[in-house]
Coordinates of C-alpha atoms and ligand atoms in Angstrom, one line a residue:
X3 CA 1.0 -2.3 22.3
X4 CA 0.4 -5.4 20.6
X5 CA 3.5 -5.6 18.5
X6 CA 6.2 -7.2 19.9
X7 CA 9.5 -5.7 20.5
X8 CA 12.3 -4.8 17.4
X9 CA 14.5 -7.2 16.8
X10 CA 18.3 -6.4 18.0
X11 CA 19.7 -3.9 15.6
X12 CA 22.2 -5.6 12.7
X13 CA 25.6 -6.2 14.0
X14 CA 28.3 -3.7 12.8
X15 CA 26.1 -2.1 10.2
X16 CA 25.2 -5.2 8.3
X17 CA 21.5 -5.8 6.8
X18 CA 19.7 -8.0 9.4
X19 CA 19.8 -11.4 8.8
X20 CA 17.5 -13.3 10.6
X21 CA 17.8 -17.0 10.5
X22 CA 15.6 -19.6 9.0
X23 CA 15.4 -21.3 5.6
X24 CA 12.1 -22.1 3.6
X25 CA 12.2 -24.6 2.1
X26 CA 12.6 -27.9 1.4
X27 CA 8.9 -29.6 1.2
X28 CA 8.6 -30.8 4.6
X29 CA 8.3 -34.5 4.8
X30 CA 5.8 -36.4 7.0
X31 CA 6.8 -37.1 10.5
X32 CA 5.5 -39.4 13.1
X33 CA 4.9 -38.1 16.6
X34 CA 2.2 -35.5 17.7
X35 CA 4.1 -32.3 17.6
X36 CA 6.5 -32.6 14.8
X37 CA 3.9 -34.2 13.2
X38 CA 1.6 -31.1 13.3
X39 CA 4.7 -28.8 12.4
X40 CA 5.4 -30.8 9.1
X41 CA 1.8 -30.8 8.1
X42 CA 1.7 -26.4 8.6
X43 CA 5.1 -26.6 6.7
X44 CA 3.5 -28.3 3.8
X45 CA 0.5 -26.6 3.8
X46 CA 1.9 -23.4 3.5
X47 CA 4.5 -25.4 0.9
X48 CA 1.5 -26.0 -1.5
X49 CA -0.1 -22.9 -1.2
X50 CA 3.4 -21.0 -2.8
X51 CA 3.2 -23.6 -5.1
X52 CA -0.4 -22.5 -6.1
X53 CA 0.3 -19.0 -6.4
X54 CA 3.1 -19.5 -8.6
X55 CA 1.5 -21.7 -11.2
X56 CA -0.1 -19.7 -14.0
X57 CA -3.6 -20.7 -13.7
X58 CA -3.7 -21.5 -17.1
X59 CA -1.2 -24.0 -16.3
X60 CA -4.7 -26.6 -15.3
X61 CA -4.7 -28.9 -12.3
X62 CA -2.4 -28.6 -9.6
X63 CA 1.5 -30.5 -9.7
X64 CA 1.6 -33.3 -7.4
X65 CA 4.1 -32.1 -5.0
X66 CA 7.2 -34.9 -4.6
X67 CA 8.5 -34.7 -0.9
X68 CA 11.9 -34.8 -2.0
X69 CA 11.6 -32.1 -4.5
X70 CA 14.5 -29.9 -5.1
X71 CA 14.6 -27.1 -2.4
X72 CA 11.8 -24.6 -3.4
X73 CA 13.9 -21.6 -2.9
X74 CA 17.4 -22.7 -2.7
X75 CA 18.9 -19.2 -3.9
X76 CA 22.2 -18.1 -3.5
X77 CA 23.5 -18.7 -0.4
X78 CA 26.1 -16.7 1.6
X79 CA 28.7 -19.1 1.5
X80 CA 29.1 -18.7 -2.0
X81 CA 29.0 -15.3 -1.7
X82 CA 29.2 -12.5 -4.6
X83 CA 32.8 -11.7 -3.5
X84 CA 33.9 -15.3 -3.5
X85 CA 33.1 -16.5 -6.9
X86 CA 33.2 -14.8 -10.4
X87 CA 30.5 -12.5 -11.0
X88 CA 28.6 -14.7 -13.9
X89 CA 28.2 -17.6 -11.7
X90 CA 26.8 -15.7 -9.0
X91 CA 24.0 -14.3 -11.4
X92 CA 23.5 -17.5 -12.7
X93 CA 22.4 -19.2 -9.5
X94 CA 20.0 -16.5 -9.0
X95 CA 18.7 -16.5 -12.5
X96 CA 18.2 -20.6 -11.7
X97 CA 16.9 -20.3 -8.6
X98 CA 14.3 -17.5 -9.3
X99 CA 12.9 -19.8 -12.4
X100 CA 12.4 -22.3 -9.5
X101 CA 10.5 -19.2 -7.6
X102 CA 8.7 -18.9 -10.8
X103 CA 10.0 -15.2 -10.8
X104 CA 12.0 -13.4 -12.8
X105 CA 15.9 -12.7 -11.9
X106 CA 15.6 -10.4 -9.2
X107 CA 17.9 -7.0 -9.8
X108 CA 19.3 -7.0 -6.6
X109 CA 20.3 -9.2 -4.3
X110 CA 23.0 -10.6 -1.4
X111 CA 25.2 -8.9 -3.1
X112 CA 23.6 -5.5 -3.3
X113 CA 22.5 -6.1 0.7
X114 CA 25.9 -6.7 1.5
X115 CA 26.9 -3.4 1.0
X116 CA 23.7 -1.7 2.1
X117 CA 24.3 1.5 3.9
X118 CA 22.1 3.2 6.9
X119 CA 20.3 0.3 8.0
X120 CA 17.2 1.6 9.9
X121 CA 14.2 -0.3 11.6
X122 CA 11.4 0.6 10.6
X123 CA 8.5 -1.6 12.2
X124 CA 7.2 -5.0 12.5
X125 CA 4.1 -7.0 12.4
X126 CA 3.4 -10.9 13.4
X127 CA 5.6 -12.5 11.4
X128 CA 7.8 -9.7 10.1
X129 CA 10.5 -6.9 10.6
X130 CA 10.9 -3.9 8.4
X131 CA 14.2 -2.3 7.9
X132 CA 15.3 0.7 5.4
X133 CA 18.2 0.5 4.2
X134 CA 20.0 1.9 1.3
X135 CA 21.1 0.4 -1.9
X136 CA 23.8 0.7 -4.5
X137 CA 25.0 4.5 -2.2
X138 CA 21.4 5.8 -4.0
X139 CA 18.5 3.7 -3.7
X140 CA 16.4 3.4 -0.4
X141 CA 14.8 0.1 0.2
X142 CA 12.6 -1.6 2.9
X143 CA 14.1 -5.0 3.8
X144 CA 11.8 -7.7 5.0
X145 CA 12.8 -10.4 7.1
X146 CA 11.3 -12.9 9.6
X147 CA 11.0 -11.2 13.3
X148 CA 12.9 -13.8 15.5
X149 CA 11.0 -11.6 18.1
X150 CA 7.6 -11.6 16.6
X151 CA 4.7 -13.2 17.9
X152 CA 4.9 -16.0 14.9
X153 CA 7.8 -17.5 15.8
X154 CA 7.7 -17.4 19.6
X155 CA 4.2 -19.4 19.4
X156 CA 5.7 -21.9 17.3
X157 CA 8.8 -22.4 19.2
X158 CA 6.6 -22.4 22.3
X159 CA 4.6 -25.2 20.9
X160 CA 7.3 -27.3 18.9
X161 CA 10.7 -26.0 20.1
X162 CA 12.2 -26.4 16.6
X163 CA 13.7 -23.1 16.3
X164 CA 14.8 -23.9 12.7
X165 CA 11.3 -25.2 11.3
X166 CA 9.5 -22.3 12.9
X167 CA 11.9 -20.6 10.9
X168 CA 10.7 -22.0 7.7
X169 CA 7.0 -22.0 8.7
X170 CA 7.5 -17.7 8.9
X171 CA 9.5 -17.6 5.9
X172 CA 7.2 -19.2 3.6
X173 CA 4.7 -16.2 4.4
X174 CA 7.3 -13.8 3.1
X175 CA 7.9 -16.4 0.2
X176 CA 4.0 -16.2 -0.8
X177 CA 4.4 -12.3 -0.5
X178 CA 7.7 -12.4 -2.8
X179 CA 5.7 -14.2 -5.9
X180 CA 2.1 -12.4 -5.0
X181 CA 4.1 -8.8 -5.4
X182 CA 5.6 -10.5 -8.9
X183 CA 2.6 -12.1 -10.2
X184 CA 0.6 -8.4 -8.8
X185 CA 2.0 -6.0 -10.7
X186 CA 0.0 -2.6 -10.3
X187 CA 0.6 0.9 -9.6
X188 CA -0.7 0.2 -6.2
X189 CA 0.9 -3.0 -5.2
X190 CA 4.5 -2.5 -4.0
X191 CA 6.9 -3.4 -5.8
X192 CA 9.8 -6.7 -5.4
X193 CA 13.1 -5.4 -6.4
X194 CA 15.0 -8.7 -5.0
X195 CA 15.7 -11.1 -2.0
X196 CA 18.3 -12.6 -0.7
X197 CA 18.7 -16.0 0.8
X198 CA 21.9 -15.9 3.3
X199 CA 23.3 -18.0 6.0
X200 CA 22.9 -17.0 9.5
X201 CA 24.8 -17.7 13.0
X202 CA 21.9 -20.8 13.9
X203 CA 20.1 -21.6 10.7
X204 CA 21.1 -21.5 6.8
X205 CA 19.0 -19.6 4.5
X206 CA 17.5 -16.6 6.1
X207 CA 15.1 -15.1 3.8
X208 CA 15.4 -11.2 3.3
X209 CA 12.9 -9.5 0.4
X210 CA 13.4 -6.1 -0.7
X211 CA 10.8 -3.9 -2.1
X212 CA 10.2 -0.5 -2.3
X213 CA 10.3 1.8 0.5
X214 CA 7.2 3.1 1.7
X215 CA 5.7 5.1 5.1
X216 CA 3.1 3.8 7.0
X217 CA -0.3 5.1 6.6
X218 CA -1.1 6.8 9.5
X219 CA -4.9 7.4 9.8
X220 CA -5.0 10.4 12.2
X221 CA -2.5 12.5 9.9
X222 CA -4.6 11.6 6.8
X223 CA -7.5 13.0 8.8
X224 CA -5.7 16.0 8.7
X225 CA -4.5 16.4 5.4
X226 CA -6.2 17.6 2.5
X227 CA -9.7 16.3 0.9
X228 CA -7.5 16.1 -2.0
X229 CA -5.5 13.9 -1.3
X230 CA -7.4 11.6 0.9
X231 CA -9.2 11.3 -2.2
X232 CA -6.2 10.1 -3.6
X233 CA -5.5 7.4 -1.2
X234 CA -9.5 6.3 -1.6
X235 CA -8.8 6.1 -5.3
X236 CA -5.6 4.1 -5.5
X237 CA -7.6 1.9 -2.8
X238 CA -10.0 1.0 -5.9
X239 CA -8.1 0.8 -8.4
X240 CA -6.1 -1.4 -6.5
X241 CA -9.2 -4.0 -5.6
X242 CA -10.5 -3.4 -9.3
X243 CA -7.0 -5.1 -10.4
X244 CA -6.9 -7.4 -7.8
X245 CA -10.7 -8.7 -8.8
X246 CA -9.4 -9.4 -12.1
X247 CA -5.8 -10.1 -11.5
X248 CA -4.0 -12.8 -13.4
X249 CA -4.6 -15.2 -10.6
X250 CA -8.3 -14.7 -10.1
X251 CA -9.5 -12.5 -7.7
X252 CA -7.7 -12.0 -5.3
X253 CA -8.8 -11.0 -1.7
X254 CA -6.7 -9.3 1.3
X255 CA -8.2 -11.4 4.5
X256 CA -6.4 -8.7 6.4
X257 CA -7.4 -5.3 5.4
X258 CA -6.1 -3.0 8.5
X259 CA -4.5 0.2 7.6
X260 CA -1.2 -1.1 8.7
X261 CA -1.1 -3.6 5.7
X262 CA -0.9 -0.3 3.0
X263 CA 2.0 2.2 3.3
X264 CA 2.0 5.7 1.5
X265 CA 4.9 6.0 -1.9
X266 CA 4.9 9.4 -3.3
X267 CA 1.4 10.5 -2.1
X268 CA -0.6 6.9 -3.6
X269 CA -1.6 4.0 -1.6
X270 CA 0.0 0.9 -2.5
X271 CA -0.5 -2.7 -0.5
X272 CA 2.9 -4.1 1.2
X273 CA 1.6 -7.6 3.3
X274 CA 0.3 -10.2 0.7
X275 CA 0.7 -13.0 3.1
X276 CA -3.1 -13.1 4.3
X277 CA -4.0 -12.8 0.9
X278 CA -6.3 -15.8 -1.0
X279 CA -7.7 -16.8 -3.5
X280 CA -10.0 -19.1 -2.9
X281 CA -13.6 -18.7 -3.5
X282 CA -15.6 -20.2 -1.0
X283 CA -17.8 -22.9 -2.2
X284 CA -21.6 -23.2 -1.0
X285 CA -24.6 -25.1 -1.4
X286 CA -27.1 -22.8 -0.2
X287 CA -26.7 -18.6 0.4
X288 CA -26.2 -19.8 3.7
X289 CA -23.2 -20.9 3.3
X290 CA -22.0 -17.0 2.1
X291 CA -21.8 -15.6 5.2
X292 CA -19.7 -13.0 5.9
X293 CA -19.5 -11.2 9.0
X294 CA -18.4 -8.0 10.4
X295 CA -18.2 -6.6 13.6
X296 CA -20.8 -4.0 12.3
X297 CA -22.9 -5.5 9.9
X298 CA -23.2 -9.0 8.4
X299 CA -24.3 -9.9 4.3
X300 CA -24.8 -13.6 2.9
X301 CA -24.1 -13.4 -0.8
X302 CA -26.0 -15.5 -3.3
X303 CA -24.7 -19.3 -4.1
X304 CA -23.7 -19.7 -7.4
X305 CA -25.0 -22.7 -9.7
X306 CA -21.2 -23.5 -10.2
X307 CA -21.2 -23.6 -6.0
X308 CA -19.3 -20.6 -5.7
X309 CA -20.0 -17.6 -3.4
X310 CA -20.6 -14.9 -5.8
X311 CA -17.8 -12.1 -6.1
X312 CA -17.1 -12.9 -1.9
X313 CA -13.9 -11.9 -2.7
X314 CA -14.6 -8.7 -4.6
X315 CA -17.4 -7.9 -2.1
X316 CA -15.1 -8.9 1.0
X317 CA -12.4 -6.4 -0.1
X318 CA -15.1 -3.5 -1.0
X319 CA -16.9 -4.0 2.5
X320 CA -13.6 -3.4 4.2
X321 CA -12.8 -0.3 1.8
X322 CA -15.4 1.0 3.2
X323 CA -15.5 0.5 6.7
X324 CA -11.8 1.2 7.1
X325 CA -11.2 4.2 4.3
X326 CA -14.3 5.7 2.5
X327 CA -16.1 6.7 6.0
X328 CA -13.4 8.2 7.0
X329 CA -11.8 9.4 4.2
X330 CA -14.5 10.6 1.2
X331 CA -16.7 12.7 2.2
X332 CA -15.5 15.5 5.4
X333 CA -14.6 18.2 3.5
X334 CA -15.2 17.4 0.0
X335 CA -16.3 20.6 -2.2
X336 CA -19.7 20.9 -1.5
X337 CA -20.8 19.9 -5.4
X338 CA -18.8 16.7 -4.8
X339 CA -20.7 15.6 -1.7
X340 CA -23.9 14.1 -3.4
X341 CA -22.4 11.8 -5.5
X342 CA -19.5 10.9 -2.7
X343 CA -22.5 10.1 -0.1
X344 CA -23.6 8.0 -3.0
X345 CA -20.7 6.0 -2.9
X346 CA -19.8 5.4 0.6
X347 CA -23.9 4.4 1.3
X348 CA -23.4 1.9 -1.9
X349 CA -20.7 0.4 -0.7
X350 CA -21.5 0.5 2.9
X351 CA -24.3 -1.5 1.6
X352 CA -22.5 -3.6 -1.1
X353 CA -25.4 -2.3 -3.7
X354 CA -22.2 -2.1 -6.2
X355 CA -19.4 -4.2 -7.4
X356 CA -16.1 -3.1 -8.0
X357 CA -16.2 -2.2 -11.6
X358 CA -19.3 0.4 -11.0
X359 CA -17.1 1.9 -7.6
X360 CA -14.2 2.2 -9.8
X361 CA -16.4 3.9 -12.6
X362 CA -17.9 6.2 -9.9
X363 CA -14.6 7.5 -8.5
X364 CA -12.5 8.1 -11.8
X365 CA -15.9 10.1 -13.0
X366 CA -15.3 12.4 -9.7
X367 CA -11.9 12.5 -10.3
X368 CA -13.0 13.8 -13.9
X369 CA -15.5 16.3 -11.9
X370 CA -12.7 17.4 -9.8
X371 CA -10.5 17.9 -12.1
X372 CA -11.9 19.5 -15.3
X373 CA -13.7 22.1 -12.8
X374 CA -16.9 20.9 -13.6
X375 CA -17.8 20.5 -10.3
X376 CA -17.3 24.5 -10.0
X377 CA -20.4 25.0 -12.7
X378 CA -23.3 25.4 -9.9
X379 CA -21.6 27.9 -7.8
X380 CA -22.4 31.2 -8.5
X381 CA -18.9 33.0 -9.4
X382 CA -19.7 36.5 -8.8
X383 CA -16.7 38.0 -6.8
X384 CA -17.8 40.7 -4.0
X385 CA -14.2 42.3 -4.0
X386 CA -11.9 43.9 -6.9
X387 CA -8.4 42.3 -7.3
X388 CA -5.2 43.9 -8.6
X389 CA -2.7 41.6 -10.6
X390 CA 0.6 42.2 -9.9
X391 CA 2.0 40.0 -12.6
X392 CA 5.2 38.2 -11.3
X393 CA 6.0 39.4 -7.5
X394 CA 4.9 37.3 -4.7
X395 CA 4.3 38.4 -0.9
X396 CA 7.3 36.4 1.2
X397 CA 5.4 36.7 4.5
X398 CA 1.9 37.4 5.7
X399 CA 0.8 34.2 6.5
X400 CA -1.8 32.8 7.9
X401 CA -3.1 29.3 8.9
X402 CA -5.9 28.2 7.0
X403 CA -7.4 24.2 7.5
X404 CA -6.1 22.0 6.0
X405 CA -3.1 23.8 4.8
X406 CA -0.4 22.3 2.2
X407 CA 1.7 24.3 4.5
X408 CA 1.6 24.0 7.7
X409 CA 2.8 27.7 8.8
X410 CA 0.7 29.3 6.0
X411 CA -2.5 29.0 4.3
X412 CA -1.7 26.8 0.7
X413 CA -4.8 25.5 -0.7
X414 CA -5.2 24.4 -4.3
X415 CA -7.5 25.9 -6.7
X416 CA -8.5 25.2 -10.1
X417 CA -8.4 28.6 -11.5
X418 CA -8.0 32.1 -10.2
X419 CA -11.6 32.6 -9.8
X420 CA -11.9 29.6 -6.9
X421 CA -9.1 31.6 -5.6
X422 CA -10.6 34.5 -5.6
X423 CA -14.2 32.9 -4.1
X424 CA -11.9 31.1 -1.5
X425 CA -10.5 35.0 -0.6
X426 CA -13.6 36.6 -1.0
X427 CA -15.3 34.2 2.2
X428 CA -12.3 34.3 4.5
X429 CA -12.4 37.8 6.2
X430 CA -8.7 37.5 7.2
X431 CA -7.5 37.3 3.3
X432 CA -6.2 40.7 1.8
X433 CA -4.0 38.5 -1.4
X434 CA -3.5 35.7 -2.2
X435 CA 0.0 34.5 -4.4
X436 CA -0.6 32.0 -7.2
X437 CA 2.6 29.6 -7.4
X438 CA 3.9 27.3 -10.6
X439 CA 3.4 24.4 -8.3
X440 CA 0.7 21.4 -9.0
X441 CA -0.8 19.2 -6.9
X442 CA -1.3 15.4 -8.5
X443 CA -4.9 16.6 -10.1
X444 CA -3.0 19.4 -11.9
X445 CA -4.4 21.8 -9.5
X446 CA -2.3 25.4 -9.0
X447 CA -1.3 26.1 -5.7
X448 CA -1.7 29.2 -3.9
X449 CA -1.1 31.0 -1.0
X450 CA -3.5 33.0 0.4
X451 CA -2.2 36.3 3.0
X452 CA -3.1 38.5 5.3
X453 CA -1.8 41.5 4.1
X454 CA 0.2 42.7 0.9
X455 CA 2.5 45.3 2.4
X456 CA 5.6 44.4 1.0
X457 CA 5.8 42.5 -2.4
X458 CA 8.6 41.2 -4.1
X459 CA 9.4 40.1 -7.5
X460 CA 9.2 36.8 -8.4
X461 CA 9.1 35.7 -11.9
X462 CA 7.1 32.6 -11.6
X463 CA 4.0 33.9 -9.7
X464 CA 1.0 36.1 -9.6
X465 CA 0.1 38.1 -6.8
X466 CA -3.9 39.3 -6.7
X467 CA -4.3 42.1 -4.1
X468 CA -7.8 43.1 -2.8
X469 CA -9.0 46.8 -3.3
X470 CA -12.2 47.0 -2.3
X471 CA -13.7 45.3 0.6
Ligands
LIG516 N1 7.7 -1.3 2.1 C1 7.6 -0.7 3.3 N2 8.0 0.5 3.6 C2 7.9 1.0 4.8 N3 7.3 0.4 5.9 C3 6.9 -0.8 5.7 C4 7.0 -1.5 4.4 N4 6.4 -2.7 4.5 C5 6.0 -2.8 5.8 N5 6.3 -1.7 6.5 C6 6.0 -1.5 7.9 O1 6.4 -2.6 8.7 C7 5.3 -3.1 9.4 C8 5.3 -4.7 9.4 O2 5.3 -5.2 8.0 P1 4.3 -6.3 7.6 O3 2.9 -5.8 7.7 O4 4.7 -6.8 6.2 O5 4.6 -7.4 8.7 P2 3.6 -8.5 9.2 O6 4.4 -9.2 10.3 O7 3.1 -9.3 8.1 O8 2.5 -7.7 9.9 P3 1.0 -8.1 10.3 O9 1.1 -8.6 11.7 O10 0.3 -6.7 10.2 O11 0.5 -9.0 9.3 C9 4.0 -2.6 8.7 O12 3.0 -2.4 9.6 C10 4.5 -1.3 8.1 O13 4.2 -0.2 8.9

């Protein structure tokens, strides 16, 4: 309810190309409003400026007002089709050193021919659109919302429709170098941007990443503990890179759900503009407050006059309070559930850092998947199975919770003798059908039936049929 309405779709198929331009360092204005606008503009100017910098790169540039337009990429009117090919490259290759980023493999003149434009969703400041690239490769496409809630508060205050422009677009800037400078398994990944002119203003700003889906909390609650452990563990590896990322450690400010989408099963984190990295200073532990709407910590003042690890700690909290609860430990193999309580109390409490959280998840992930965690059961089967050796059972389903499948029951297993102990305490299980198919732990997938009446050959699995009850 709170997110403002889509954009209009694109015009006759054509990637959306919402106006604005970031980008030339805003120069000081007299006069209240303007006044105020420039000053945002600049801000927002240095802070892109910061990121970008390699840190070992010392003390901050003084930044010249009239310095060459930050990101003055290639814009539409000399557009891919219009010039030689070379020349177009070059001006993105000279325009991205400006970015500090490397030259971007696709661009204007990849979105000009993008194909099945779709919108996807939007936030404060942004719209998402898929869209498909080069006839093969599906994007998302991130542009400033005309709609959104950003700009229609700054036009409402400053009615400069082309500087609220910029103000918007340097947030999708900051994200653009963040997601270069952030390179991880779980941070998405830049594959270009495009700057373009548009009907009012010149320079409209579109990034293109990867293509992700939105994490939707109540369908992970329904999924498997598998992989909800797998979001929880790309969650921490994530925040163990981004504590000792290239440009310090790096905090996400805003930490919803909505700010992660789902590629190929893994988490991975798609709005960098709230992130920072700034380390609060202090005097006194007072000063390292943090609050949360549940609980509240103040973290120990450094002798440098630095809140220790606040941005490590801030990121863990919110892990925690948004994923782990919910996430680690409902329906976790029973072995598991010690050392899971262990971590969701630890870092419900903040008793660990990121480095020991990290160590603590891998080393179930090592439980999980070696079968160790199997070791304290006791595997003594109370029925007799018959292999069948390649034949499978087409139907006979049943639904089991939380399925792989959603019209039958498709659990994974380590070995055939969980499957077997998984058969064994479900009274409605007379076989069960062991596939070729993995899950991401390695883990065999099988489906478990209700009766074995009529078996088929199949040369890639194993049926198990019970004989004795
Ligand atoms: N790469 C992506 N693939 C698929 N969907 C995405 C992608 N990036 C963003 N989205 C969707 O689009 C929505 C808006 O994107 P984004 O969060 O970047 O915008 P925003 O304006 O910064 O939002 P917010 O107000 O949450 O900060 C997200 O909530 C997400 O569901």
């Amino acid at each position: 309810s709170e997110l403002p309405p889509p954009p209009p779709p694109p015009r006759d198929g054509a990637p959306p190309s919402p106006p604005g331009a970031p980008l030339e360092p805003p120069e000081e204005e007299g006069g209240g409003g303007r006044a105020a606008l420039a000053r945002q503009l600049r801000e927002r100017y240095e802070e892109v400026l910061r990121y970008r910098q390699p840190r070992a790169a010392g003390a901050r540039r003084a930044v010249r007002p009239r310095e060459r337009r930050l990101m003055d990429l290639a814009p539409a009117r000399t557009s891919a089709e219009q010039q030689p090919r070379g020349r177009a490259a070059a001006e993105r290759g000279r325009a991205s050193a400006e970015l500090g980023l490397e030259p971007p493999p696709l661009g204007c003149r990849e979105l000009r021919a993008a194909g099945g434009v779709q919108y996807l969703g939007s936030g404060y400041t942004k719209a998402v659109y898929k869209a498909v690239l080069n006839r093969s490769l599906a994007v998302a496409l991130k542009a400033v919302d005309f709609g959104g809630h950003d700009v229609a508060r700054c036009v409402r205050q400053f009615a400069a429709l082309a500087d609220c422009y910029r103000l918007a677009a340097y947030k999708i800037v900051k994200e653009m170098v963040l997601l270069q400078r952030l390179r991880h398994a779980n941070v998405l990944q830049l594959y270009g941007y495009c700057y373009q002119d548009s009907n009012d203003i010149p320079d409209t700003l579109t990034a293109i990443t990867e293509l992700g889906s939105p994490l939707e909390m109540i369908q992970l609650l329904q999924t498997s503990w598998e992989d909800r452990f797998r979001i929880c563990l790309s969650l921490v590896r994530l925040l163990h890179y981004l504590a000792h990322s290239p440009l310090g450690s790096v905090t996400l400010l805003d930490f919803r759900p909505r700010q992660f989408v789902i590629v190929d099963g893994e988490l991975k984190v798609t709005d960098l503009d709230d992130a920072s990295i700034e380390e609060s200073s202090c005097t006194s532990n007072s000063d390292c407050f943090m609050e949360f709407p549940a609980r509240n910590f103040t973290l120990p003042c450094s002798v440098e006059g630095r809140c220790q690890n606040m941005n490590e700690k801030r990121n863990l909290y919110n892990a925690y309070r948004f994923f782990f609860t919910y996430l680690l430990p409902h329906s976790a193999p029973p072995s598991l559930r010690p050392l899971l309580d262990k971590i969701v109390n630890a870092t419900g409490e903040l008793h660990w850092g990121i480095d020991e959280t990290a160590a603590q998840l891998e080393r179930v992930l090592n439980l999980y998947k070696s079968g160790e965690y199997l070791q304290n059961t006791t595997r003594i089967s109370k029925s007799e199975y018959r292999r069948v050796p390649e034949a499978f059972i087409p139907d006979e389903n049943y639904r089991c919770w939380p399925s792989y499948h959603h019209k039958g029951c498709l659990l994974s297993v380590f070995d055939v003798n969980e499957a077997i102990e998984i058969c064994d305490s479900y009274s409605q299980c007379k076989a069960f059908v062991l596939t070729n198919q993995t899950t991401w732990t390695g883990r065999q997938l099988v489906f478990f039936k209700a009766a074995s009446n009529h078996i088929m050959p199949d040369p890639d699995k194993i049926t198990y049929v019970k004989v004795t009850d």
